[in-house]
Tab-separated table of C-alpha atoms in Angstrom:
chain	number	residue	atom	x	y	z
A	1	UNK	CA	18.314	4.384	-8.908
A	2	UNK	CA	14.315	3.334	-7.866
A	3	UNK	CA	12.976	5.296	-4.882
A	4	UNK	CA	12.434	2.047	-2.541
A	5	UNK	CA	9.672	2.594	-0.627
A	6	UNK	CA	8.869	0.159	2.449
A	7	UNK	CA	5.003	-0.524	3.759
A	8	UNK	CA	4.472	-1.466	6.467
A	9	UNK	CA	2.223	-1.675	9.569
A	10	UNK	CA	2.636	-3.697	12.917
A	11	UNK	CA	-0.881	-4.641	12.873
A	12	UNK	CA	-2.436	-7.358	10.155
A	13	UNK	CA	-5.480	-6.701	8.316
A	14	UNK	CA	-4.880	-3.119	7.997
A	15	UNK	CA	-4.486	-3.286	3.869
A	16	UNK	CA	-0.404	-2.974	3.626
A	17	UNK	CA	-0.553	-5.170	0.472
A	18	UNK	CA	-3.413	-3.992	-1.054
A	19	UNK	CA	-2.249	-0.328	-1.222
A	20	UNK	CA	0.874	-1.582	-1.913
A	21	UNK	CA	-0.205	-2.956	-4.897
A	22	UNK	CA	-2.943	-0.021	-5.389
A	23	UNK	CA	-0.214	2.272	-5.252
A	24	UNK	CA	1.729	0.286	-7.553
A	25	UNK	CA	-0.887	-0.010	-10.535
A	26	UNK	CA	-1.542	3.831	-10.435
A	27	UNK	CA	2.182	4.419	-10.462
A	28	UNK	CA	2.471	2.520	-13.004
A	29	UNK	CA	-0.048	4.506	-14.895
A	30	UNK	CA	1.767	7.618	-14.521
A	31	UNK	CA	4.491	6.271	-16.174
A	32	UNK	CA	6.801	4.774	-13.625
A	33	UNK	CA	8.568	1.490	-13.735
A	34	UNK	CA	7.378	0.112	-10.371
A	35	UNK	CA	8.182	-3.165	-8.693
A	36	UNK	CA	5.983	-4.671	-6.066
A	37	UNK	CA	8.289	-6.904	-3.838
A	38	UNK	CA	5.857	-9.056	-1.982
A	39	UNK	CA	6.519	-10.011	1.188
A	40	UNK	CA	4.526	-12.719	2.197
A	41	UNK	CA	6.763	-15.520	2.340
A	42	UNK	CA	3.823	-18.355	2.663
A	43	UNK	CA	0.756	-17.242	0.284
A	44	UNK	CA	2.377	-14.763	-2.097
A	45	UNK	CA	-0.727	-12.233	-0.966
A	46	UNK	CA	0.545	-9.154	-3.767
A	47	UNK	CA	0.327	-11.536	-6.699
A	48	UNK	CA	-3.054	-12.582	-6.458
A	49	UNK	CA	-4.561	-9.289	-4.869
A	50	UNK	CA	-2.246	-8.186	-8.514
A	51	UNK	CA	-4.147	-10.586	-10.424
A	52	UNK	CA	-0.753	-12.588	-11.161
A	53	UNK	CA	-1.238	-15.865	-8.859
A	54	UNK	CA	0.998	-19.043	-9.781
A	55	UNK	CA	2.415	-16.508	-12.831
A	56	UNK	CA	5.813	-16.641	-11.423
A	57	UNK	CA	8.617	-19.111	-12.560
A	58	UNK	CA	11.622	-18.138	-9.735
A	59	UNK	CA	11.278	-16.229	-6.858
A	60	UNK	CA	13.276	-14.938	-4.314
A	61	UNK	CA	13.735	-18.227	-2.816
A	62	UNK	CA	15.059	-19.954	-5.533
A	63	UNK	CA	17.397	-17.006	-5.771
A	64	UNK	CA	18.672	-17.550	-2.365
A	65	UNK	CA	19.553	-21.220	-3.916
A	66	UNK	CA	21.921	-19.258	-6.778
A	67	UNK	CA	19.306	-21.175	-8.942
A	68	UNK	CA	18.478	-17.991	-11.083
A	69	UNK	CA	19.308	-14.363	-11.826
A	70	UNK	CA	17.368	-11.648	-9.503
A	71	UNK	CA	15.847	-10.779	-12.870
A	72	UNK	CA	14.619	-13.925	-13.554
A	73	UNK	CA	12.001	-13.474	-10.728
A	74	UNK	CA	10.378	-10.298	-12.026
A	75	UNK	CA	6.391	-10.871	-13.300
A	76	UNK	CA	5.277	-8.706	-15.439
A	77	UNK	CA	1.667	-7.410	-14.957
A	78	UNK	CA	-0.564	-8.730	-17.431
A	79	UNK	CA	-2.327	-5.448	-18.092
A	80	UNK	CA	0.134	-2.717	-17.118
A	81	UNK	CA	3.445	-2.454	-19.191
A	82	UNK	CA	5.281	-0.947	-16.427
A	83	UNK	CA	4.554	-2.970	-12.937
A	84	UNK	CA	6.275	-6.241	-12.285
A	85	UNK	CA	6.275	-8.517	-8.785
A	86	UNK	CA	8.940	-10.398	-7.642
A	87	UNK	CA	7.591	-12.893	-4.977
A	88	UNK	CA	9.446	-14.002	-2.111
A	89	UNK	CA	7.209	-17.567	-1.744
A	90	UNK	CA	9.435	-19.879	0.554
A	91	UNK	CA	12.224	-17.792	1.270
A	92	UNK	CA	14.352	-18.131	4.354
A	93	UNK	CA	17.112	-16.076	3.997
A	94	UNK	CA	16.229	-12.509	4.314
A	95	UNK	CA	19.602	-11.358	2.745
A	96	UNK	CA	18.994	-12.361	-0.138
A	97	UNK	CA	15.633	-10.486	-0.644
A	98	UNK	CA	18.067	-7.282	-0.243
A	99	UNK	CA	20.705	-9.337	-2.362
A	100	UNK	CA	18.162	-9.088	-5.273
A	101	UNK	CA	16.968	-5.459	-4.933
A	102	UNK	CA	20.475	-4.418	-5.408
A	103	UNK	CA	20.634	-6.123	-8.521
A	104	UNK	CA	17.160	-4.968	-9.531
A	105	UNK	CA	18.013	-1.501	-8.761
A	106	UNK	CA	18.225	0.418	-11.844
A	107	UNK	CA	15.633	-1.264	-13.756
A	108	UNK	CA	12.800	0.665	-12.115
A	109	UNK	CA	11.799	4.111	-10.771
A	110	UNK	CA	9.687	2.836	-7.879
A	111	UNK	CA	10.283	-0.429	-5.669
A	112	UNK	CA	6.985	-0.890	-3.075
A	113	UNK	CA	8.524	-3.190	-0.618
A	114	UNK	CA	5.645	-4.830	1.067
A	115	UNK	CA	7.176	-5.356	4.622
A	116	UNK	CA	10.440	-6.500	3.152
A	117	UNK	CA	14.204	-5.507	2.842
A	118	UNK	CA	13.534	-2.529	5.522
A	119	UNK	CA	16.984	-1.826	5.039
A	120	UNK	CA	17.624	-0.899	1.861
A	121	UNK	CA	14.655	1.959	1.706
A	122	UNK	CA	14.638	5.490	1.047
A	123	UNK	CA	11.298	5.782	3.118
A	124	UNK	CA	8.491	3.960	4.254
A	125	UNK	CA	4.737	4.248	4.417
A	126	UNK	CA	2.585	3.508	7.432
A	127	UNK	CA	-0.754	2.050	6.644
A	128	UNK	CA	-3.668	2.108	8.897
A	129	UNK	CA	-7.002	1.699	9.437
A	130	UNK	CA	-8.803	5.110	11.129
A	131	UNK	CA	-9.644	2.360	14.268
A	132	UNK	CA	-7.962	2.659	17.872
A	133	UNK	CA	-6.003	-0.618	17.650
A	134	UNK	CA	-4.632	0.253	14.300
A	135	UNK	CA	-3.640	3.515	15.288
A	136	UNK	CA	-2.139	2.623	18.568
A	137	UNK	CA	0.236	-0.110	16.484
A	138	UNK	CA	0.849	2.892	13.547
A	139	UNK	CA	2.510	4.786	16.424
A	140	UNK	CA	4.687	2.145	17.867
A	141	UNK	CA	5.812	1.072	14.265
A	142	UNK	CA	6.987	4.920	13.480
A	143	UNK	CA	9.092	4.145	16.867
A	144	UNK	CA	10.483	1.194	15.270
A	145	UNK	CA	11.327	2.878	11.940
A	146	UNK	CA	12.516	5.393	13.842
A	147	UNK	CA	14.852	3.606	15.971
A	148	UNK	CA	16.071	0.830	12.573
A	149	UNK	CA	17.148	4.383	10.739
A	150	UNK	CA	14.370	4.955	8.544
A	151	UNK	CA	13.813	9.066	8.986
A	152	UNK	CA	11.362	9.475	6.078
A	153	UNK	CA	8.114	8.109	7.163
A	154	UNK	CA	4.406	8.551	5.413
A	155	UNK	CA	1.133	8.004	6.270
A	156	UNK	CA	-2.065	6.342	4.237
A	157	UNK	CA	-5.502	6.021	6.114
A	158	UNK	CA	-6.733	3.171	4.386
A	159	UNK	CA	-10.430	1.756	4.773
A	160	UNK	CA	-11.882	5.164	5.364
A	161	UNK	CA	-15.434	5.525	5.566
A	162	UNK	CA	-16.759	9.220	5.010
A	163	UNK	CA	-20.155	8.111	6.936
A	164	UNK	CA	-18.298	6.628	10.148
A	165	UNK	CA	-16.645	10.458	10.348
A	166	UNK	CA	-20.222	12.358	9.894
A	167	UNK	CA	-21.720	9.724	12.458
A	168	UNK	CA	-18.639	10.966	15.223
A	169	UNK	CA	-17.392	7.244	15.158
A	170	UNK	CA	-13.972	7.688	13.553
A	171	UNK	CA	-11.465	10.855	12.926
A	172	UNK	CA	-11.162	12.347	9.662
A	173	UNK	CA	-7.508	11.333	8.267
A	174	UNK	CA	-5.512	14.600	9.110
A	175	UNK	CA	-6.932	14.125	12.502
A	176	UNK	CA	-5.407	10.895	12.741
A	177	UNK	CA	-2.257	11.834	10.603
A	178	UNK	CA	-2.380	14.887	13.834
A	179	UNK	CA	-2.272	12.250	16.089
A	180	UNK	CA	0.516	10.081	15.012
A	181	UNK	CA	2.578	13.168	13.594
A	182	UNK	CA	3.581	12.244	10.734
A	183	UNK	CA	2.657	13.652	6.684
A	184	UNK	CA	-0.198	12.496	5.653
A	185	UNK	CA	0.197	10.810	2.178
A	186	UNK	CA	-2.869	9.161	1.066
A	187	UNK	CA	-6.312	8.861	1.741
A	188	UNK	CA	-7.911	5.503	0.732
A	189	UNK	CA	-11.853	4.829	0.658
A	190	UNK	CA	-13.422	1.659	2.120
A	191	UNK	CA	-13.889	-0.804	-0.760
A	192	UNK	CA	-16.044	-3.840	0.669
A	193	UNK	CA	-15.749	-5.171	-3.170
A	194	UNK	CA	-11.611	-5.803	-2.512
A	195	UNK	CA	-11.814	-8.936	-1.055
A	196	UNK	CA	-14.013	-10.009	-3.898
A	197	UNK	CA	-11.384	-9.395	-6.272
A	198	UNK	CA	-12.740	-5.959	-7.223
A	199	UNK	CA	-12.011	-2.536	-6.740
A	200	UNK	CA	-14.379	0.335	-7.576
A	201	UNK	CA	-13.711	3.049	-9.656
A	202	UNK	CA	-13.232	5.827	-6.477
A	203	UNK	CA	-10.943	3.170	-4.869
A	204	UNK	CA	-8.560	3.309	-8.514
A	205	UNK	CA	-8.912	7.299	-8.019
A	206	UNK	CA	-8.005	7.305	-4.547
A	207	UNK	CA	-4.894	5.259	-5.483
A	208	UNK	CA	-3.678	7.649	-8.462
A	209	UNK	CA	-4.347	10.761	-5.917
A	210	UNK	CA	-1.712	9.112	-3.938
A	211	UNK	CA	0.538	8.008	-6.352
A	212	UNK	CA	0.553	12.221	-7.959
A	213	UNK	CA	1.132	13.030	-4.243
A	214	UNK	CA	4.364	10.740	-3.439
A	215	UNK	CA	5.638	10.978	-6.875
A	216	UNK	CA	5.511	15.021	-6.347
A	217	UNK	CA	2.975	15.458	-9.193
A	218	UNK	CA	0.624	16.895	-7.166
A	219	UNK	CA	-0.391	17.230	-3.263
A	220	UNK	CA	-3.579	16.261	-2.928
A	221	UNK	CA	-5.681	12.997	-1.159
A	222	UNK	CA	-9.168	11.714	-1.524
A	223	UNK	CA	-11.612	13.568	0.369
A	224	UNK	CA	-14.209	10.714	1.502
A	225	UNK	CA	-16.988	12.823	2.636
A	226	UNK	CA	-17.909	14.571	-0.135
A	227	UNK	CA	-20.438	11.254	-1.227
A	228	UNK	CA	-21.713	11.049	2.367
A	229	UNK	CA	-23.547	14.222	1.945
A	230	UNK	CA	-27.489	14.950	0.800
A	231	UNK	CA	-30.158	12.816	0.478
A	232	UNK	CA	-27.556	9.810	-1.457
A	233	UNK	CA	-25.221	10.419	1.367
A	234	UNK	CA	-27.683	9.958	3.749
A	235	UNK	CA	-28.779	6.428	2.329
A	236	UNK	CA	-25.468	5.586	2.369
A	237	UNK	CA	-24.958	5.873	5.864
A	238	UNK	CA	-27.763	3.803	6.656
A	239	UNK	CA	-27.525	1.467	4.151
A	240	UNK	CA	-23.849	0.988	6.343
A	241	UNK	CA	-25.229	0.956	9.473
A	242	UNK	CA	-27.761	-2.585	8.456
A	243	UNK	CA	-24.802	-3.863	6.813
C-alpha cells in the first residue's frame, strides 16, 4: 500500500501544488513510485507546474462517467520514470476521486494528494508561507484536520527567504513550526524563477532534503541563511529589498 499523503493549506497562493509536485519529483528520485493527484478541478495547476499540460487522455472526470479504468488516467512524467499525475480536470463527484485511489493503491509507494480525497490519507502536510495571514490559516487548517480525523500532520515553510529572517521581518521556520506546534518537515527557499517555469538548483535541493526527511532517509531541512551571510549575503539582501 502507497503512504497517501494530503497537502493542503486553507489559504491560496501559499505553494501547496508546487511542493506537491517538488516533493514529488525528488521522491521520485529516491526511488519511489509517487503519484501526484492534482486537485484543481478547473486548470489542472500540478500538470503544467509538472511540465505535463494537455498530456493527459482520461482523468478523473471521465472516470466518474465509468468511461475508463482509474489506470487509464495516470501520466507518466516525461523525464522521471517513477512520477505519474492523474488530473481531476472537470470532476464533480468527489467520490470518485477516492473511488480511483483505491484502485490505484498498490501501484505506488507515495500518493501526494494535492487538496484531494482528505479521506483516504495516512497524513497530511501543511504548507505555508512564513507571513501572518498564512500562518494564522496554517493553524485553523490543523483544527480542521484535526477535527475530519487526520492525527498525523506535517509542516513545510515554503517561500522562505533567509534575508527577511536576518532583517527581523519574518521567523525562522522552527519558530513558526513553534508556533503552530506541529513537526516541522521541510524547509523550502524562495524561488522568484517558479512562476517562470523554473526552479533553481537550491530550490531541487531543498525538495530532496524533504523528501530524505518524510521518507525516513534522513532528518534534516534546508537551512536558508547560510547564503544570506558575508559580503554575497549582504548584496543579496539588498538586491531584495529594490526588488
Amino acid at each position: 500500500m502507497a503512504k497517501k499523503i494530503y497537502m493542503t493549506n486553507l489559504k491560496g497562493g501559499t505553494g501547496v501544488t508546487t511542493c506537491c509536485v517538488g516533493l514529488g519529483l525528488a521522491l521520485a528520485s529516491l526511488g519511489e513510485r509517487t503519484l501526484i493527484a492534482d486537485g484543481d478541478f478547473a486548470g489542472g495547476c500540478a500538470l503544467q507546474i509538472g511540465g505535463c499540460a494537455n498530456m493527459q487522455t482520461y482523468t478523473l472526470a471521465d472516470f466518474a462517467k465509468g468511461a475508463c479504468r482509474a489506470k487509464q488516467t495516470l501520466v507518466s512524467h516525461p523525464s522521471s520514470a517513477n512520477l505519474s499525475f492523474t488530473s481531476s480536470l472537470g470532476l464533480e463527484d468527489a467520490g470518485a476521486a477516492e473511488r480511483a485511489i483505491d484502485e490505484l493503491d498498490g501501484l505506488f509507494d507515495y500518493i501526494l494528494l494535492d487538496k484531494l480525497a482528505p479521506k483516504k490519507c495516512d497524513g497530511a502536510l501543511i504548507v505555508t508561507e512564513p507571513y501572518l495571514p498564512s500562518i494564522k490559516c496554517s493553524d485553523a487548517c490543523k483544527d480542521r484536520l484535526s477535527d475530519s480525523g487526520i492525527k498525523d500532520k506535517g509542516l513545510i515553510v515554503n517561500k522562505l527567504n533567509g534575508g527577511q529572517i536576518i532583517n527581523g521581518e519574518v521567523m525562522t521556520a522552527q519558530e513558526i513550526a513553534s508556533v503552530l506546534r506541529l513537526p516541522l518537515k521541510a524547509v523550502i527557499p524562495e524561488d522568484l524563477s517558479i512562476p517562470l517555469g523554473k526552479w533553481k538548483k537550491s530550490t531541487l535541493k531543498a525538495f530532496k532534503t524533504a523528501a530524505e526527511n518524510i521518507s525516513g532517509k534522513r532528518e534534516d531541512v534546508c537551512n536558508v541563511l547560510r547564503p544570506y551571510f558575508g559580503l554575497n549575503g549582504f548584496i543579496k539582501r539588498k538586491v531584495r529589498d529594490r526588488l
